[in-house]
Tab-separated table of C-alpha atoms and ligand atoms in Angstrom:
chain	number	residue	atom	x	y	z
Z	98	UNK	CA	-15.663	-3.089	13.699
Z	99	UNK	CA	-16.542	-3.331	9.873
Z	100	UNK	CA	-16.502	-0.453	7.637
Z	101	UNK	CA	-18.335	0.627	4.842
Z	102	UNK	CA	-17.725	3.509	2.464
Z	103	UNK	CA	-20.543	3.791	0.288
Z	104	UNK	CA	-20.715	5.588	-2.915
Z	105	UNK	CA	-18.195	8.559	-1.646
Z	106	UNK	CA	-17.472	11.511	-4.054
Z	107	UNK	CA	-15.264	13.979	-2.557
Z	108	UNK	CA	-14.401	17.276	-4.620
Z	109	UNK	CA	-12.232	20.229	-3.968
Z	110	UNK	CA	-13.862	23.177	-6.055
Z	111	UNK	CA	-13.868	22.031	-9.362
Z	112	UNK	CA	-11.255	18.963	-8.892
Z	113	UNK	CA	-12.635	15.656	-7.759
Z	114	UNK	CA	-10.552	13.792	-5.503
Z	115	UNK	CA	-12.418	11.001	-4.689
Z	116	UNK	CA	-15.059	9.651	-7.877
Z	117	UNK	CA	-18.004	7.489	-6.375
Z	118	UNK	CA	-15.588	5.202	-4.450
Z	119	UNK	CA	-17.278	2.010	-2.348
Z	120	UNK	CA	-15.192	-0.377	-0.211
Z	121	UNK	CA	-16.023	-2.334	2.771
Z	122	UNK	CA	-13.269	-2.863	5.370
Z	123	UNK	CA	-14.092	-6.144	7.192
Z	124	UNK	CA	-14.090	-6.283	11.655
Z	125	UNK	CA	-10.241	-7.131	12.328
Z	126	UNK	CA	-9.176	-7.014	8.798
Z	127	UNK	CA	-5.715	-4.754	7.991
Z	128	UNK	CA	-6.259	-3.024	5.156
Z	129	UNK	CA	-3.725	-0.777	3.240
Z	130	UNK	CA	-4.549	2.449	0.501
Z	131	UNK	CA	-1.922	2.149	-1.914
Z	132	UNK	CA	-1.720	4.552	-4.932
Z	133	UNK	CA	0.158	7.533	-5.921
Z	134	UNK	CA	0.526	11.148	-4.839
Z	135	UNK	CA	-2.500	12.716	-5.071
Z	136	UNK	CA	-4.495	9.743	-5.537
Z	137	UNK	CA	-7.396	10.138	-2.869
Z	138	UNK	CA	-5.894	8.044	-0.427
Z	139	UNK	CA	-5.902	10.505	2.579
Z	140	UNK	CA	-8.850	12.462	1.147
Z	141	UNK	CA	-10.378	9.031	1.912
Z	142	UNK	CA	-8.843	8.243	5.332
Z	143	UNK	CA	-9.978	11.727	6.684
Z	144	UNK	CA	-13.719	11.192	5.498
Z	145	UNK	CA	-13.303	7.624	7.340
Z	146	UNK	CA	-12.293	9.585	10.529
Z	147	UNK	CA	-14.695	12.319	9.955
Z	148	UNK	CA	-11.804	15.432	9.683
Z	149	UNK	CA	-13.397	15.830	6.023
Z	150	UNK	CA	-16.805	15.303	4.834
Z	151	UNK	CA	-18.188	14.123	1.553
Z	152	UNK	CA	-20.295	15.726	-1.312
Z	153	UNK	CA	-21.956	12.283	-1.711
Z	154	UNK	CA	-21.828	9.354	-0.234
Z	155	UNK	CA	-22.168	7.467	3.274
Z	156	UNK	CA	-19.670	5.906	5.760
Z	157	UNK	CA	-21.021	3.560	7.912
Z	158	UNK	CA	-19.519	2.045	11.056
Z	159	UNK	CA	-21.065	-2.018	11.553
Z	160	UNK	CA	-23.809	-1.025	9.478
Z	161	UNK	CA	-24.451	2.000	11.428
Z	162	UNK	CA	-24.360	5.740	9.443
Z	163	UNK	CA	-22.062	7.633	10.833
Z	164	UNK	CA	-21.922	10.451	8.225
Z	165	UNK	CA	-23.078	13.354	9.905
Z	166	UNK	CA	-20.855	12.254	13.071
Z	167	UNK	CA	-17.669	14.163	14.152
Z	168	UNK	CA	-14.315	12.342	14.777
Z	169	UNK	CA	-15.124	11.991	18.409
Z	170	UNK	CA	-18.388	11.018	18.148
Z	171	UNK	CA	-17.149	8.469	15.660
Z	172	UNK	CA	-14.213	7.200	18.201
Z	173	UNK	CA	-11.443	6.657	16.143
Z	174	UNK	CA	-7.617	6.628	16.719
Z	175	UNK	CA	-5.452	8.146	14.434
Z	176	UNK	CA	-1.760	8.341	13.269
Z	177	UNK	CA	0.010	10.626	10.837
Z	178	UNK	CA	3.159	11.115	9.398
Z	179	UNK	CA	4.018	14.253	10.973
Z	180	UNK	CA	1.352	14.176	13.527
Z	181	UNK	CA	3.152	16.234	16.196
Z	182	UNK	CA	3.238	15.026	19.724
Z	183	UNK	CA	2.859	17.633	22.435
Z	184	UNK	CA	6.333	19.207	22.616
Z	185	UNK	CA	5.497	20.161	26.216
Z	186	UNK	CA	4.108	17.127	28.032
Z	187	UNK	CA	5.546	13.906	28.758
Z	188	UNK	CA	5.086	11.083	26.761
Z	189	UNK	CA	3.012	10.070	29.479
Z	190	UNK	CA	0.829	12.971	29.450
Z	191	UNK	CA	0.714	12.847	25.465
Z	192	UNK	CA	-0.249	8.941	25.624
Z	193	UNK	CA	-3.429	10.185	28.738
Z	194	UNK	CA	-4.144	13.196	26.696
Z	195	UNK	CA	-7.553	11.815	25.089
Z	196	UNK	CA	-8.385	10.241	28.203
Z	197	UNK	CA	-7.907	13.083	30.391
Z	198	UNK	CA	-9.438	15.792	28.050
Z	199	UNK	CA	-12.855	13.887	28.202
Z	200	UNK	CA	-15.537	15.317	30.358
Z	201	UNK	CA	-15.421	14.282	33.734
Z	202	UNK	CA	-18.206	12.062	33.577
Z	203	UNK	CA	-16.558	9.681	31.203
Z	204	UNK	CA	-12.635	10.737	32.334
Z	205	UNK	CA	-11.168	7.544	34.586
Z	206	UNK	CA	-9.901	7.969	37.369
Z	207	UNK	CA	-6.483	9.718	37.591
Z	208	UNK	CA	-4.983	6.471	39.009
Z	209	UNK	CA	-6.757	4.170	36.177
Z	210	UNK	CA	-5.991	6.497	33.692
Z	211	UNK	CA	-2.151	5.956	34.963
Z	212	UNK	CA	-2.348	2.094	34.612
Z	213	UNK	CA	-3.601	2.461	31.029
Z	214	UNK	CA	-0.822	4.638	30.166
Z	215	UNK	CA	1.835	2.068	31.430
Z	216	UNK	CA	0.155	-1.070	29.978
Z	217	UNK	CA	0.207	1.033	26.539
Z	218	UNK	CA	3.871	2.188	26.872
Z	219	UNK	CA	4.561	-1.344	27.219
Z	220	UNK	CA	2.468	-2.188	24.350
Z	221	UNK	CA	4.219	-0.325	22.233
Z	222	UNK	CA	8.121	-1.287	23.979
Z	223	UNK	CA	8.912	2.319	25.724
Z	224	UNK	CA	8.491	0.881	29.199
Z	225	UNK	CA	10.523	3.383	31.256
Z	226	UNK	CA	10.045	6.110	29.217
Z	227	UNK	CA	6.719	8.147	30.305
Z	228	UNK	CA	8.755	10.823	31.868
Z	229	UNK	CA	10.942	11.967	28.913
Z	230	UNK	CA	9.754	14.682	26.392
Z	231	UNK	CA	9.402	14.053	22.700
Z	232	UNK	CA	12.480	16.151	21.764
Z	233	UNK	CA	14.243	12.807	23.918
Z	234	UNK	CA	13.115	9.967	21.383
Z	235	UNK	CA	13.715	9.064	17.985
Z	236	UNK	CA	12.003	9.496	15.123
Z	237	UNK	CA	10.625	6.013	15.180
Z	238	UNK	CA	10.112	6.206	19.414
Z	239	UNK	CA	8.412	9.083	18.652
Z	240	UNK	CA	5.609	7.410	16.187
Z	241	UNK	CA	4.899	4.512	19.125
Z	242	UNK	CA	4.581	7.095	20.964
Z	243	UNK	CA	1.820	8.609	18.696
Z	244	UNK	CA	0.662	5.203	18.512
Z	245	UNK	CA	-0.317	4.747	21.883
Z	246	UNK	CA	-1.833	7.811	22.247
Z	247	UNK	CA	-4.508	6.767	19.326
Z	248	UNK	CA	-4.526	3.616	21.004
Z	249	UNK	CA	-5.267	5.295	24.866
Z	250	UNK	CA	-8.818	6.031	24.110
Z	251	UNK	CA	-9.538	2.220	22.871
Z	252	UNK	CA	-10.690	3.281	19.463
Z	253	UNK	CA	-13.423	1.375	17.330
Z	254	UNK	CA	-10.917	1.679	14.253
Z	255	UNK	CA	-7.053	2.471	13.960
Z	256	UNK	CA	-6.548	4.634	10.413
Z	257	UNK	CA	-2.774	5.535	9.936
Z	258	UNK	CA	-1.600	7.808	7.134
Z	259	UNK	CA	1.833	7.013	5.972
Z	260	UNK	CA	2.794	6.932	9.982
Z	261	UNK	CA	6.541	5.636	9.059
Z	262	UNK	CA	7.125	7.909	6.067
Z	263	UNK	CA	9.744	9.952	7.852
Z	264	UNK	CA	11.639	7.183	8.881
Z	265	UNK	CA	14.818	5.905	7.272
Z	266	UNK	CA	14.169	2.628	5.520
Z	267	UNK	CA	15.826	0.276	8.381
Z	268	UNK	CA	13.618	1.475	10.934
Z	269	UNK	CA	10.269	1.664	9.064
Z	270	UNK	CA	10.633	-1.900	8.189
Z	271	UNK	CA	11.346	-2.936	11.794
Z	272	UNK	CA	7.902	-1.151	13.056
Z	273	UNK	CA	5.516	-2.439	10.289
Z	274	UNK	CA	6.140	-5.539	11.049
Z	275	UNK	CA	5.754	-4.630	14.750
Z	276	UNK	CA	2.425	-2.862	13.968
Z	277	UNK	CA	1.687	-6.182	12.031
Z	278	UNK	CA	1.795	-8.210	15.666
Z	279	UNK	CA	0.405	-5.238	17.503
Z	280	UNK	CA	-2.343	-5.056	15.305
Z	281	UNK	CA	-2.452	-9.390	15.318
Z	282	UNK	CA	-2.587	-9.599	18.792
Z	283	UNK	CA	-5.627	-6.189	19.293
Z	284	UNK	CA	-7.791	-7.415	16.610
Z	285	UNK	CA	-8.418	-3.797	16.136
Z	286	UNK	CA	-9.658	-2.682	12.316
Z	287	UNK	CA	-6.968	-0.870	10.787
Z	288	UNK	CA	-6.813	1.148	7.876
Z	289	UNK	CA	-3.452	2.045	6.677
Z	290	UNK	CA	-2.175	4.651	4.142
Z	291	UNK	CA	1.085	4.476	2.079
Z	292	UNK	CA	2.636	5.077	-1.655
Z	293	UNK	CA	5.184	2.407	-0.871
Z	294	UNK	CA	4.122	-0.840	-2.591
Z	295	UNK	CA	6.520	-2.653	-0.763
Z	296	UNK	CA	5.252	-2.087	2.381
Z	297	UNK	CA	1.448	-2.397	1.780
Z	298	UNK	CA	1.754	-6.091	0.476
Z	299	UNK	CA	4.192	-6.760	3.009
Z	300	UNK	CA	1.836	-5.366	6.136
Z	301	UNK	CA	-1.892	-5.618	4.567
Z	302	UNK	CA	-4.523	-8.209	4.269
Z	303	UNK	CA	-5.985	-7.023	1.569
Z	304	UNK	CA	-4.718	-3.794	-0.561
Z	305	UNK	CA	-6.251	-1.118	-1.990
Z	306	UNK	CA	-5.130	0.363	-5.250
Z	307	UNK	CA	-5.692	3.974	-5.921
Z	308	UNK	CA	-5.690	6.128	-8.959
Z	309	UNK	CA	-6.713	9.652	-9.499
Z	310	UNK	CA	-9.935	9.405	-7.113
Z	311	UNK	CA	-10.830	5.993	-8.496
Z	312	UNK	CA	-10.293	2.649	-7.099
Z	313	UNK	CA	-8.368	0.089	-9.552
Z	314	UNK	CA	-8.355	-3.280	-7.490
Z	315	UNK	CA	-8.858	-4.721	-3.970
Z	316	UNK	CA	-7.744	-8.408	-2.806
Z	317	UNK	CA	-5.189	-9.904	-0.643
Z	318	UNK	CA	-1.901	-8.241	-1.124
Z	319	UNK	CA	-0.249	-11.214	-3.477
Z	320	UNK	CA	-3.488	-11.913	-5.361
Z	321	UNK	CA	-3.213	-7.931	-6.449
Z	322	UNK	CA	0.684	-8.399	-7.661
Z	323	UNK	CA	0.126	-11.592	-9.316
Z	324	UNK	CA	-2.942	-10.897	-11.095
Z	325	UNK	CA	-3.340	-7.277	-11.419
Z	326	UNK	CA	-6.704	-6.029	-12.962
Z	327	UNK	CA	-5.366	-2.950	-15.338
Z	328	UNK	CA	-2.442	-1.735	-16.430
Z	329	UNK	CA	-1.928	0.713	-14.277
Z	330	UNK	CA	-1.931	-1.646	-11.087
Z	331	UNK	CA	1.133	-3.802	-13.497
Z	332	UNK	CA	2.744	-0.824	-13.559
Z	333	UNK	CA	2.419	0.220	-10.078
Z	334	UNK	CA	2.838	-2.317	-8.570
Z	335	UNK	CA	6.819	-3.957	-8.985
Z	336	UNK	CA	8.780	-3.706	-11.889
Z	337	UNK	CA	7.582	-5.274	-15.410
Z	338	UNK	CA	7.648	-5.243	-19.151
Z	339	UNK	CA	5.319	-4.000	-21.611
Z	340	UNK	CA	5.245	-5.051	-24.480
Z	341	UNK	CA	3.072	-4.255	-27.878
Z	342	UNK	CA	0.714	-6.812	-29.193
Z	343	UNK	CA	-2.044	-7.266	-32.417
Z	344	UNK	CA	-4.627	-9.173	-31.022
Z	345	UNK	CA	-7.433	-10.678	-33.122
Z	346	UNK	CA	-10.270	-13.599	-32.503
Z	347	UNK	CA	-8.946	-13.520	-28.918
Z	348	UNK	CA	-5.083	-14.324	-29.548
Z	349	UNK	CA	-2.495	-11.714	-29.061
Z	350	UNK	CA	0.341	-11.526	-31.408
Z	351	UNK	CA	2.985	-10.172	-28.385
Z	352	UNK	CA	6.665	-9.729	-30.209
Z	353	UNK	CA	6.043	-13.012	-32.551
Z	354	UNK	CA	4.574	-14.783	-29.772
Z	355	UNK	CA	1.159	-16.109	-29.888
Z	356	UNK	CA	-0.503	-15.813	-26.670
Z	357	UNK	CA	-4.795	-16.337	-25.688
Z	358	UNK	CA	-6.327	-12.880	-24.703
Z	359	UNK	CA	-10.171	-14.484	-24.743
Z	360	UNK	CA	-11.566	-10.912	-23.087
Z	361	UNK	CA	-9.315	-8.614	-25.341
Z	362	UNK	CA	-11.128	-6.878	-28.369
Z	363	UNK	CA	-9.469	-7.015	-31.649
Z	364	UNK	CA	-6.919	-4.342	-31.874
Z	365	UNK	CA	-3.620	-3.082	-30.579
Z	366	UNK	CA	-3.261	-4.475	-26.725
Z	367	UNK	CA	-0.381	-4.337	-24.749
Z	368	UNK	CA	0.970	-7.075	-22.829
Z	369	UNK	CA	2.790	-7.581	-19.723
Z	370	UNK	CA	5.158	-9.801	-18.586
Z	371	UNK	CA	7.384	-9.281	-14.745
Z	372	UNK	CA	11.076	-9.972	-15.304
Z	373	UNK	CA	11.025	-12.847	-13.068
Z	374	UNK	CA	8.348	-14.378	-15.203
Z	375	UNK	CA	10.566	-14.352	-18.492
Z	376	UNK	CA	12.432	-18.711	-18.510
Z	377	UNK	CA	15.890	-17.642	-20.172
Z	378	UNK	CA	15.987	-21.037	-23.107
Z	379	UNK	CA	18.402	-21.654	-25.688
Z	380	UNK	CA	17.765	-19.658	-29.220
Z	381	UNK	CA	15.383	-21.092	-31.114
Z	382	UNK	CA	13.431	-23.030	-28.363
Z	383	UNK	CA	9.437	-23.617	-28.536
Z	384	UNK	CA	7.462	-20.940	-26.866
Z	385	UNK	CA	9.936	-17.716	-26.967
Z	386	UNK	CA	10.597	-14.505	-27.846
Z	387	UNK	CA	14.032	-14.249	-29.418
Z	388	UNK	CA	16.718	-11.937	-28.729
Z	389	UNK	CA	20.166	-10.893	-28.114
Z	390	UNK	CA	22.006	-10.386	-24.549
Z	391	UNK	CA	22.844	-6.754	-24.415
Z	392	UNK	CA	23.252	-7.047	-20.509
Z	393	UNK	CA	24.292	-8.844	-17.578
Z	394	UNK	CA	24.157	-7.383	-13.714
Z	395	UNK	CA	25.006	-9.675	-10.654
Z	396	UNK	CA	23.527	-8.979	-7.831
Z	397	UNK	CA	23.847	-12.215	-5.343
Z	398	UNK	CA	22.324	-15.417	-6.439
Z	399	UNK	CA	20.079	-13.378	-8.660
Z	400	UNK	CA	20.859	-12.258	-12.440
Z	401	UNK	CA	19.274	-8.960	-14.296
Z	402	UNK	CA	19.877	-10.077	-17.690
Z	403	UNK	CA	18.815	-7.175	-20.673
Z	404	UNK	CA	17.910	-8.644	-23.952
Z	405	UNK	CA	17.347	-7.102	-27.219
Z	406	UNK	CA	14.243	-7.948	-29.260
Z	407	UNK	CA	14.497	-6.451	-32.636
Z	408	UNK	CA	10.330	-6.875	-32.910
Z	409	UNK	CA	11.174	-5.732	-37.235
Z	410	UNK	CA	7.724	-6.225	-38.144
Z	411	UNK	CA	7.128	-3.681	-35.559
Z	412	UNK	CA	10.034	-1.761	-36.496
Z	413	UNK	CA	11.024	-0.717	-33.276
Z	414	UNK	CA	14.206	-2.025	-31.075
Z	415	UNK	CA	12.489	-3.145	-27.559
Z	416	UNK	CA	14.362	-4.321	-24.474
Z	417	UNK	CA	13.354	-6.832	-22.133
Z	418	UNK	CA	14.583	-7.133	-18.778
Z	419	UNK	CA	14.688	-11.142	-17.522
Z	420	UNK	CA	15.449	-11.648	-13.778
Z	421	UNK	CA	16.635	-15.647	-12.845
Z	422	UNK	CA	18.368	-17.456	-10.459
Z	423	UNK	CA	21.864	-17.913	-11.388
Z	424	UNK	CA	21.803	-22.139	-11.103
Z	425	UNK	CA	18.891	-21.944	-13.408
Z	426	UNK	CA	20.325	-20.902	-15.897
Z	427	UNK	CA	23.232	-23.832	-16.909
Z	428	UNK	CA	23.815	-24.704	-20.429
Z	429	UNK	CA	23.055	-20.753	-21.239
Z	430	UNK	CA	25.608	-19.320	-22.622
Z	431	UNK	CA	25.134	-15.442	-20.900
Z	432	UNK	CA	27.526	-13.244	-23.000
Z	433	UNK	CA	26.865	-9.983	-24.386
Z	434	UNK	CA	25.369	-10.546	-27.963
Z	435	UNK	CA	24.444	-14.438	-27.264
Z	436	UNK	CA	21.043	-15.155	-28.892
Z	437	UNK	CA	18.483	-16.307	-26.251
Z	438	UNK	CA	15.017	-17.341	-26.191
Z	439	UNK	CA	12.554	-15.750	-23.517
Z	440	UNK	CA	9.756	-17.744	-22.958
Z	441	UNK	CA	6.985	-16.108	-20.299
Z	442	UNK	CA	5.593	-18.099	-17.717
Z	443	UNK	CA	2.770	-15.226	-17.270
Z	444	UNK	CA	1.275	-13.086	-19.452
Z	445	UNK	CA	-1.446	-10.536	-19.534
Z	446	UNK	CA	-2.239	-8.898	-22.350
Z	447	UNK	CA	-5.091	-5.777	-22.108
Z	448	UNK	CA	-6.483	-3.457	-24.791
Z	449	UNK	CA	-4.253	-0.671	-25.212
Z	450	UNK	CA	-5.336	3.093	-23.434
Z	451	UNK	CA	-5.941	5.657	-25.897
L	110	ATP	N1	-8.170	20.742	1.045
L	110	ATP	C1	-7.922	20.554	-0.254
L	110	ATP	N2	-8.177	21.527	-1.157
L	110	ATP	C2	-7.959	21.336	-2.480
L	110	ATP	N3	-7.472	20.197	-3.005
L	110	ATP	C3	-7.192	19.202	-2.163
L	110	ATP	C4	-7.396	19.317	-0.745
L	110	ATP	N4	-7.039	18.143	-0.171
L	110	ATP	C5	-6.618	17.342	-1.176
L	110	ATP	N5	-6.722	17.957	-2.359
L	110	ATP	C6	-6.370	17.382	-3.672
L	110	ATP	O1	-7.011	16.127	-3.811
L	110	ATP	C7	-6.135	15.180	-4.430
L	110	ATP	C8	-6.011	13.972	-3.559
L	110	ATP	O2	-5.254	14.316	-2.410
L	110	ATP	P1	-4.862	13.258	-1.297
L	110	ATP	O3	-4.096	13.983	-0.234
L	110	ATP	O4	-6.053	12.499	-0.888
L	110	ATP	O5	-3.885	12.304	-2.113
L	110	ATP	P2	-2.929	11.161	-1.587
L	110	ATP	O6	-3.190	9.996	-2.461
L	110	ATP	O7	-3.073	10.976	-0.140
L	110	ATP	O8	-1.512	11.757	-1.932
L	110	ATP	P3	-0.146	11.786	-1.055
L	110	ATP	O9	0.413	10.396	-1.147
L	110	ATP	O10	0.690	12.796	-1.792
L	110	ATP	O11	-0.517	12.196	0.321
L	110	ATP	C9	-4.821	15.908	-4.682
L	110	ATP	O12	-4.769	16.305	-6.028
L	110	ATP	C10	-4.886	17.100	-3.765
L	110	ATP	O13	-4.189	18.196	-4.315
């Protein structure tokens, strides 16, 4: 099922959380909310869900308004980071609870309601395990298990906040890309919250970049890293370098380096450049920025390489950081204090934030 958020302003007394955000999730799609602490990203998963409401604003579910609906009504299924199964019940009786707290009417029957439960522990690989309590799981058993409950009442739309955040790092990689196939095989609309870069672009279809109540970008998760839209999603998002530039008549001047910035208004700019988008050339080559080798790390096949760039006419020491495969890199000589030439193979350069 699609969804639209249309025009949403959420504010907390006097603070605004969420600024006159729009964004339309698509039927099937995975989408991820990336940003920051405190950016709006559950403010905006909870008025999806309907556990918070907005000042302005309208969610609609396949083009229906569903703003004045509550969660149930609105038939959603729900994961959080810390969203504490019942400590009391089985994980069988956690996974039926939605089912079996529904009026009778619309409750299955105690033997359907049964078969659901062990197709869904199956789903989610804890076959065998309905009869143990929570306390008898771990951490990451424990958030399948969550999942499976959301999933018991067949929800319209899946929304997760941060639902591996407590894990350690080994474990929360295994079960995104589990959710990835769950969520491949279900078809099932899923909107997913997290601060960890890493894991939205690795998990989403598309990603949504967050900051302070406003959205910065949407598109597919390696459109947004290799083009981002603003500075802050280049800084956000993966590691990078800025670095100062004069632009004027729609060329930059970055470090020496003449670059095209058609859309950037005369002025100081700042440009950016990823350290895996810096070619390492001999000193004095066409196209770079020169500088001297102040550091070399080896980590496997790849090289962190830092590099000094005096920048005098700037009169300010800057240092780059260069990342390259080591067999690239023959005929350079990589010793502390060897001149280089860093020539980028992208380059954005933006007007530079007050
Ligand atoms: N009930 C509330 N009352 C007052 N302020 C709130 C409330 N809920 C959220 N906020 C504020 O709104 C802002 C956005 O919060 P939100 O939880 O949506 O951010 P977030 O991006 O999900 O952050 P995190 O990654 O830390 O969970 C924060 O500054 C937060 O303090």
């Amino acid at each position: 099922m699609g969804i639209e958020v249309s025009s949403v302003t959420k504010r907390f007394k006097d603070f605004t959380a969420l600024d006159d955000v729009s964004l339309n999730v698509q039927q099937g799609e995975f989408l991820a909310l990336l940003g920051p602490s405190g950016s709006g990203k559950t403010t905006l998963l909870r008025i999806i869900a309907g556990l918070e409401f907005p000042n302005a604003g309208r969610i609609l579910f396949q083009g229906q308004d569903v703003s004045d609906r509550s969660v149930r009504e609105r038939h959603v299924g729900f994961v959080f980071q810390h969203y504490a199964l019942f400590k009391h019940m089985t994980v069988a009786r956690n996974i039926a609870f939605g089912l079996s707290v529904r009026p009778a009417r619309r409750r299955p029957a105690r033997a359907e309601i049964e078969k659901r439960v062990d197709s869904l522990l199956h789903l989610v690989q804890l076959g065998g395990l309905g009869g143990r309590y929570p306390s008898q799981l771990s951490g990451g058993q424990r958030q399948r298990v969550a999942l499976a409950r959301a999933l018991a009442i067949e929800p319209r739309v899946l929304l997760l906040d941060e639902p591996f955040g407590a894990l350690d790092a080994k474990v929360r990689k295994e079960l995104r890309r589990w959710l990835r196939k769950l969520h491949d095989d279900m078809g099932i609309t899923t909107v997913f919250v997290t601060h960890d870069q890493e894991e939205a672009l690795e998990i989403a279809d598309r990603v949504v970049v967050m900051n302070k109540g406003l959205i910065e970008q949407v598109g597919p998760a390696q459109e947004v890293y290799d083009a981002p839209a603003t500075p802050f999603v280049y800084d956000f998002l993966g590691n990078t370098n800025r670095l100062p530039a004069a632009v004027r008549g729609g060329v930059a001047n970055v470090v020496g380096l003449l670059v095209p910035a058609p859309d950037v208004p005369d002025g100081a700019g700042v440009a950016f450049v990823r350290p895996h988008e810096f070619e390492l050339r001999p000193s004095g080559a066409h196209g770079g920025i020169e500088g001297t080798i102040a550091h070399v790390f080896a980590s496997g096949p790849i090289l962190r390489i830092e590099v000094n760039v005096p920048a005098v006419e700037l009169a300010i020491g800057l240092q780059i950081e260069v990342e390259a495969m080591r067999q690239v890199l023959d005929g350079i000589i990589l010793e502390r204090g060897a001149r280089v030439a860093l020539a980028p193979r992208n380059i954005k350069v933006f007007k530079k934030q007050d």
